[in-house]
mmCIF file of C-alpha atoms and ligand atoms in Angstrom:
data_model
loop_
_atom_site.group_PDB
_atom_site.id
_atom_site.type_symbol
_atom_site.label_atom_id
_atom_site.label_comp_id
_atom_site.label_asym_id
_atom_site.label_seq_id
_atom_site.Cartn_x
_atom_site.Cartn_y
_atom_site.Cartn_z
ATOM 1 C CA MET A 1 -52.860 47.784 -13.826
ATOM 2 C CA SER A 2 -49.165 49.226 -14.715
ATOM 3 C CA ARG A 3 -47.573 48.937 -11.360
ATOM 4 C CA SER A 4 -48.183 45.008 -11.572
ATOM 5 C CA LEU A 5 -46.449 44.890 -14.969
ATOM 6 C CA PRO A 6 -42.754 44.531 -13.833
ATOM 7 C CA ALA A 7 -44.408 41.399 -11.712
ATOM 8 C CA LEU A 8 -45.939 40.272 -14.896
ATOM 9 C CA LEU A 9 -42.972 40.456 -17.196
ATOM 10 C CA LEU A 10 -40.891 38.571 -14.568
ATOM 11 C CA LEU A 11 -43.572 35.942 -14.889
ATOM 12 C CA LEU A 12 -43.243 35.530 -18.242
ATOM 13 C CA VAL A 13 -39.543 35.427 -17.998
ATOM 14 C CA LEU A 14 -39.751 32.646 -15.391
ATOM 15 C CA ALA A 15 -42.568 30.864 -16.262
ATOM 16 C CA PRO A 16 -40.428 28.526 -18.774
ATOM 17 C CA ALA A 17 -37.941 27.362 -15.955
ATOM 18 C CA ILE A 18 -40.839 27.273 -13.510
ATOM 19 C CA ALA A 19 -42.820 24.938 -15.506
ATOM 20 C CA ALA A 20 -39.917 22.720 -16.586
ATOM 21 C CA GLU A 21 -41.668 19.406 -15.206
ATOM 22 C CA VAL A 22 -39.778 16.209 -14.085
ATOM 23 C CA ASP A 23 -41.269 12.739 -14.714
ATOM 24 C CA SER A 24 -41.254 11.245 -11.108
ATOM 25 C CA ASP A 25 -41.031 8.194 -12.456
ATOM 26 C CA THR A 26 -37.924 8.190 -14.177
ATOM 27 C CA GLY A 27 -36.764 11.778 -13.141
ATOM 28 C CA LEU A 28 -36.452 12.759 -16.873
ATOM 29 C CA ILE A 29 -37.471 16.451 -17.673
ATOM 30 C CA LYS A 30 -40.509 16.448 -19.502
ATOM 31 C CA ALA A 31 -39.279 18.350 -23.199
ATOM 32 C CA ALA A 32 -39.909 17.451 -26.598
ATOM 33 C CA GLY A 33 -38.657 13.586 -26.887
ATOM 34 C CA TRP A 34 -38.544 12.909 -23.341
ATOM 35 C CA GLU A 35 -40.936 9.906 -23.981
ATOM 36 C CA THR A 36 -38.164 8.818 -26.781
ATOM 37 C CA VAL A 37 -35.661 8.682 -24.424
ATOM 38 C CA ARG A 38 -37.691 7.201 -21.538
ATOM 39 C CA ALA A 39 -38.260 4.181 -24.086
ATOM 40 C CA HIS A 40 -34.910 3.473 -25.223
ATOM 41 C CA CYS A 41 -32.274 4.569 -22.218
ATOM 42 C CA GLY A 42 -33.894 2.939 -19.232
ATOM 43 C CA GLY A 43 -33.833 -0.593 -20.319
ATOM 44 C CA CYS A 44 -30.351 -1.353 -19.471
ATOM 45 C CA HIS A 45 -29.560 1.131 -16.759
ATOM 46 C CA SER A 46 -31.464 3.682 -14.160
ATOM 47 C CA HIS A 47 -32.671 6.319 -16.106
ATOM 48 C CA ALA A 48 -30.655 8.559 -13.765
ATOM 49 C CA LEU A 49 -27.420 7.933 -15.105
ATOM 50 C CA VAL A 50 -28.825 9.554 -18.145
ATOM 51 C CA THR A 51 -30.331 12.776 -15.778
ATOM 52 C CA GLN A 52 -26.856 13.144 -13.741
ATOM 53 C CA GLN A 53 -24.954 13.055 -17.378
ATOM 54 C CA ARG A 54 -23.926 16.760 -18.881
ATOM 55 C CA ALA A 55 -23.007 16.857 -22.039
ATOM 56 C CA ASP A 56 -22.691 18.644 -25.402
ATOM 57 C CA ARG A 57 -24.877 16.975 -28.449
ATOM 58 C CA GLN A 58 -21.412 15.562 -29.720
ATOM 59 C CA SER A 59 -20.527 13.835 -26.658
ATOM 60 C CA TRP A 60 -24.044 12.593 -25.979
ATOM 61 C CA LEU A 61 -23.708 11.002 -29.661
ATOM 62 C CA ASP A 62 -20.260 9.775 -28.454
ATOM 63 C CA MET A 63 -21.486 8.203 -25.398
ATOM 64 C CA ILE A 64 -24.702 6.486 -27.237
ATOM 65 C CA ARG A 65 -21.797 4.742 -30.140
ATOM 66 C CA TRP A 66 -19.759 3.747 -26.982
ATOM 67 C CA MET A 67 -22.555 1.885 -25.898
ATOM 68 C CA GLN A 68 -23.660 0.420 -29.185
ATOM 69 C CA ALA A 69 -20.294 -0.549 -29.727
ATOM 70 C CA THR A 70 -19.690 -2.227 -26.347
ATOM 71 C CA GLN A 71 -22.938 -2.567 -24.244
ATOM 72 C CA ASN A 72 -25.027 -4.060 -26.900
ATOM 73 C CA LEU A 73 -27.433 -0.905 -26.994
ATOM 74 C CA TRP A 74 -29.350 -1.400 -30.324
ATOM 75 C CA GLN A 75 -28.800 1.109 -33.476
ATOM 76 C CA PHE A 76 -31.761 4.007 -33.761
ATOM 77 C CA PRO A 77 -33.260 5.218 -37.235
ATOM 78 C CA ALA A 78 -31.926 8.464 -38.010
ATOM 79 C CA ASP A 79 -35.020 10.326 -37.020
ATOM 80 C CA VAL A 80 -35.522 8.678 -33.898
ATOM 81 C CA GLU A 81 -31.649 9.060 -33.011
ATOM 82 C CA ALA A 82 -32.006 12.612 -33.932
ATOM 83 C CA GLN A 83 -34.841 13.151 -31.257
ATOM 84 C CA ILE A 84 -32.987 11.539 -28.718
ATOM 85 C CA LEU A 85 -29.885 13.905 -29.229
ATOM 86 C CA ASP A 86 -31.979 17.048 -29.458
ATOM 87 C CA TYR A 87 -33.710 16.391 -25.969
ATOM 88 C CA LEU A 88 -30.535 15.367 -24.220
ATOM 89 C CA ALA A 89 -28.495 18.497 -25.778
ATOM 90 C CA ALA A 90 -30.868 20.890 -24.878
ATOM 91 C CA ASN A 91 -32.001 19.232 -21.590
ATOM 92 C CA TYR A 92 -28.721 18.093 -20.293
ATOM 93 C CA PRO A 93 -26.279 20.583 -21.572
ATOM 94 C CA PRO A 94 -22.463 20.936 -20.210
ATOM 95 C CA GLN A 95 -22.169 22.656 -17.298
ATOM 96 C CA ALA A 96 -18.915 25.075 -17.085
ATOM 97 C CA ASP A 97 -18.867 24.801 -12.994
ATOM 98 C CA ARG A 98 -21.334 22.756 -11.072
ATOM 99 C CA ARG A 99 -19.500 23.099 -7.714
ATOM 100 C CA ARG A 100 -21.517 24.958 -5.188
ATOM 101 C CA ALA A 101 -20.306 28.244 -4.144
ATOM 102 C CA PRO A 102 -17.559 28.228 -1.317
ATOM 103 C CA ILE A 103 -19.440 28.792 1.914
ATOM 104 C CA PRO A 104 -18.316 32.163 3.461
ATOM 105 C CA ALA A 105 -15.787 32.135 6.515
ATOM 106 C CA SER A 106 -18.310 33.587 8.546
ATOM 107 C CA LEU A 107 -20.495 30.638 8.176
ATOM 108 C CA MET A 108 -17.464 27.874 8.677
ATOM 109 C CA PRO A 109 -16.773 26.886 12.028
ATOM 110 C CA ARG A 110 -13.520 28.125 13.946
ATOM 111 C CA ALA A 111 -10.576 26.587 13.221
ATOM 112 C CA ALA A 112 -8.952 24.245 15.637
ATOM 113 C CA ALA A 113 -6.082 25.815 15.690
ATOM 114 C CA SER A 114 -7.351 29.174 16.726
ATOM 115 C CA ASN A 115 -9.191 27.758 20.019
HETATM 116 C C1 LIG B 1 -28.363 -2.481 -23.956
HETATM 117 C C2 LIG B 1 -28.314 -1.358 -22.878
HETATM 118 C C3 LIG B 1 -27.888 0.095 -23.132
HETATM 119 C C4 LIG B 1 -29.155 0.863 -23.015
HETATM 120 C C5 LIG B 1 -30.512 0.393 -23.699
HETATM 121 C C6 LIG B 1 -28.529 2.418 -22.643
HETATM 122 N N1 LIG B 1 -27.681 2.458 -22.157
HETATM 123 FE FE1 LIG B 1 -26.506 3.627 -21.376
HETATM 124 N N2 LIG B 1 -25.116 2.338 -20.618
HETATM 125 C C7 LIG B 1 -24.943 1.157 -20.943
HETATM 126 C C8 LIG B 1 -24.076 0.238 -19.926
HETATM 127 C C9 LIG B 1 -23.588 -0.926 -19.878
HETATM 128 C C10 LIG B 1 -23.309 1.413 -19.420
HETATM 129 C C11 LIG B 1 -22.174 1.336 -18.458
HETATM 130 C C12 LIG B 1 -22.713 1.417 -16.875
HETATM 131 C C13 LIG B 1 -21.682 1.264 -15.771
HETATM 132 O O1 LIG B 1 -20.788 1.803 -16.445
HETATM 133 O O2 LIG B 1 -22.185 1.033 -14.765
HETATM 134 C C14 LIG B 1 -23.993 2.591 -19.747
HETATM 135 C C15 LIG B 1 -23.571 4.041 -19.093
HETATM 136 C C16 LIG B 1 -24.399 5.048 -19.932
HETATM 137 C C17 LIG B 1 -24.131 6.519 -19.355
HETATM 138 C C18 LIG B 1 -22.789 6.945 -18.476
HETATM 139 C C19 LIG B 1 -21.452 6.882 -19.510
HETATM 140 C C20 LIG B 1 -20.294 7.703 -18.263
HETATM 141 O O3 LIG B 1 -19.333 7.973 -18.925
HETATM 142 O O4 LIG B 1 -20.046 7.520 -17.197
HETATM 143 C C21 LIG B 1 -24.640 7.128 -19.920
HETATM 144 C C22 LIG B 1 -24.538 8.757 -19.639
HETATM 145 C C23 LIG B 1 -25.782 6.600 -20.788
HETATM 146 N N3 LIG B 1 -25.305 5.157 -20.526
HETATM 147 C C24 LIG B 1 -26.813 6.851 -21.317
HETATM 148 C C25 LIG B 1 -27.698 6.345 -22.069
HETATM 149 C C26 LIG B 1 -28.647 6.874 -22.986
HETATM 150 C C27 LIG B 1 -28.752 8.519 -23.397
HETATM 151 C C28 LIG B 1 -29.207 5.985 -23.511
HETATM 152 C C29 LIG B 1 -30.364 5.918 -24.458
HETATM 153 C C30 LIG B 1 -29.917 6.464 -25.913
HETATM 154 C C31 LIG B 1 -28.543 4.690 -22.742
HETATM 155 N N4 LIG B 1 -27.532 4.992 -22.309
HETATM 156 C C32 LIG B 1 -29.356 3.519 -23.223
HETATM 157 C C33 LIG B 1 -26.075 0.342 -21.396
HETATM 158 C C34 LIG B 1 -26.891 0.818 -21.858
#
């Protein structure tokens, strides 16, 4: 029993990440508030425009304000807006570096010059 404890602990640590389910229709992460975002953020453009974006709460708010000012996005009641912002900031936060790691030199084709 005690030998399986590390595996069990690892599972407990990883479980939330494994459980992060994605809605197959919209691509939205199914977390608190996702249905509100589904209802309000897919009418004019694909939800993919939302899921491919990363920003902190303030920048998400700026985008919403920009759409409200220029793209006819409707106004939200304060509680609905808070729910949307909580969801976006929690599930699509800024990422310092979204680039993949460089391909190791050993996996690259030989440079033409060295042939
Ligand atoms: C009333 C229409 C409308 C609704 C509803 C709407 N948007 Fe938009 N949104 C737009 C338009 C128009 C654009 C610009 C699309 C383009 O550039 O092709 C846009 C662009 C965006 C972008 C890209 C911004 C960028 O800088 O590239 C994001 C992210 C976004 N919307 C998120 C959302 C979120 C989150 C919601 C829900 C709160 C939402 N949108 C609801 C009209 C809307």
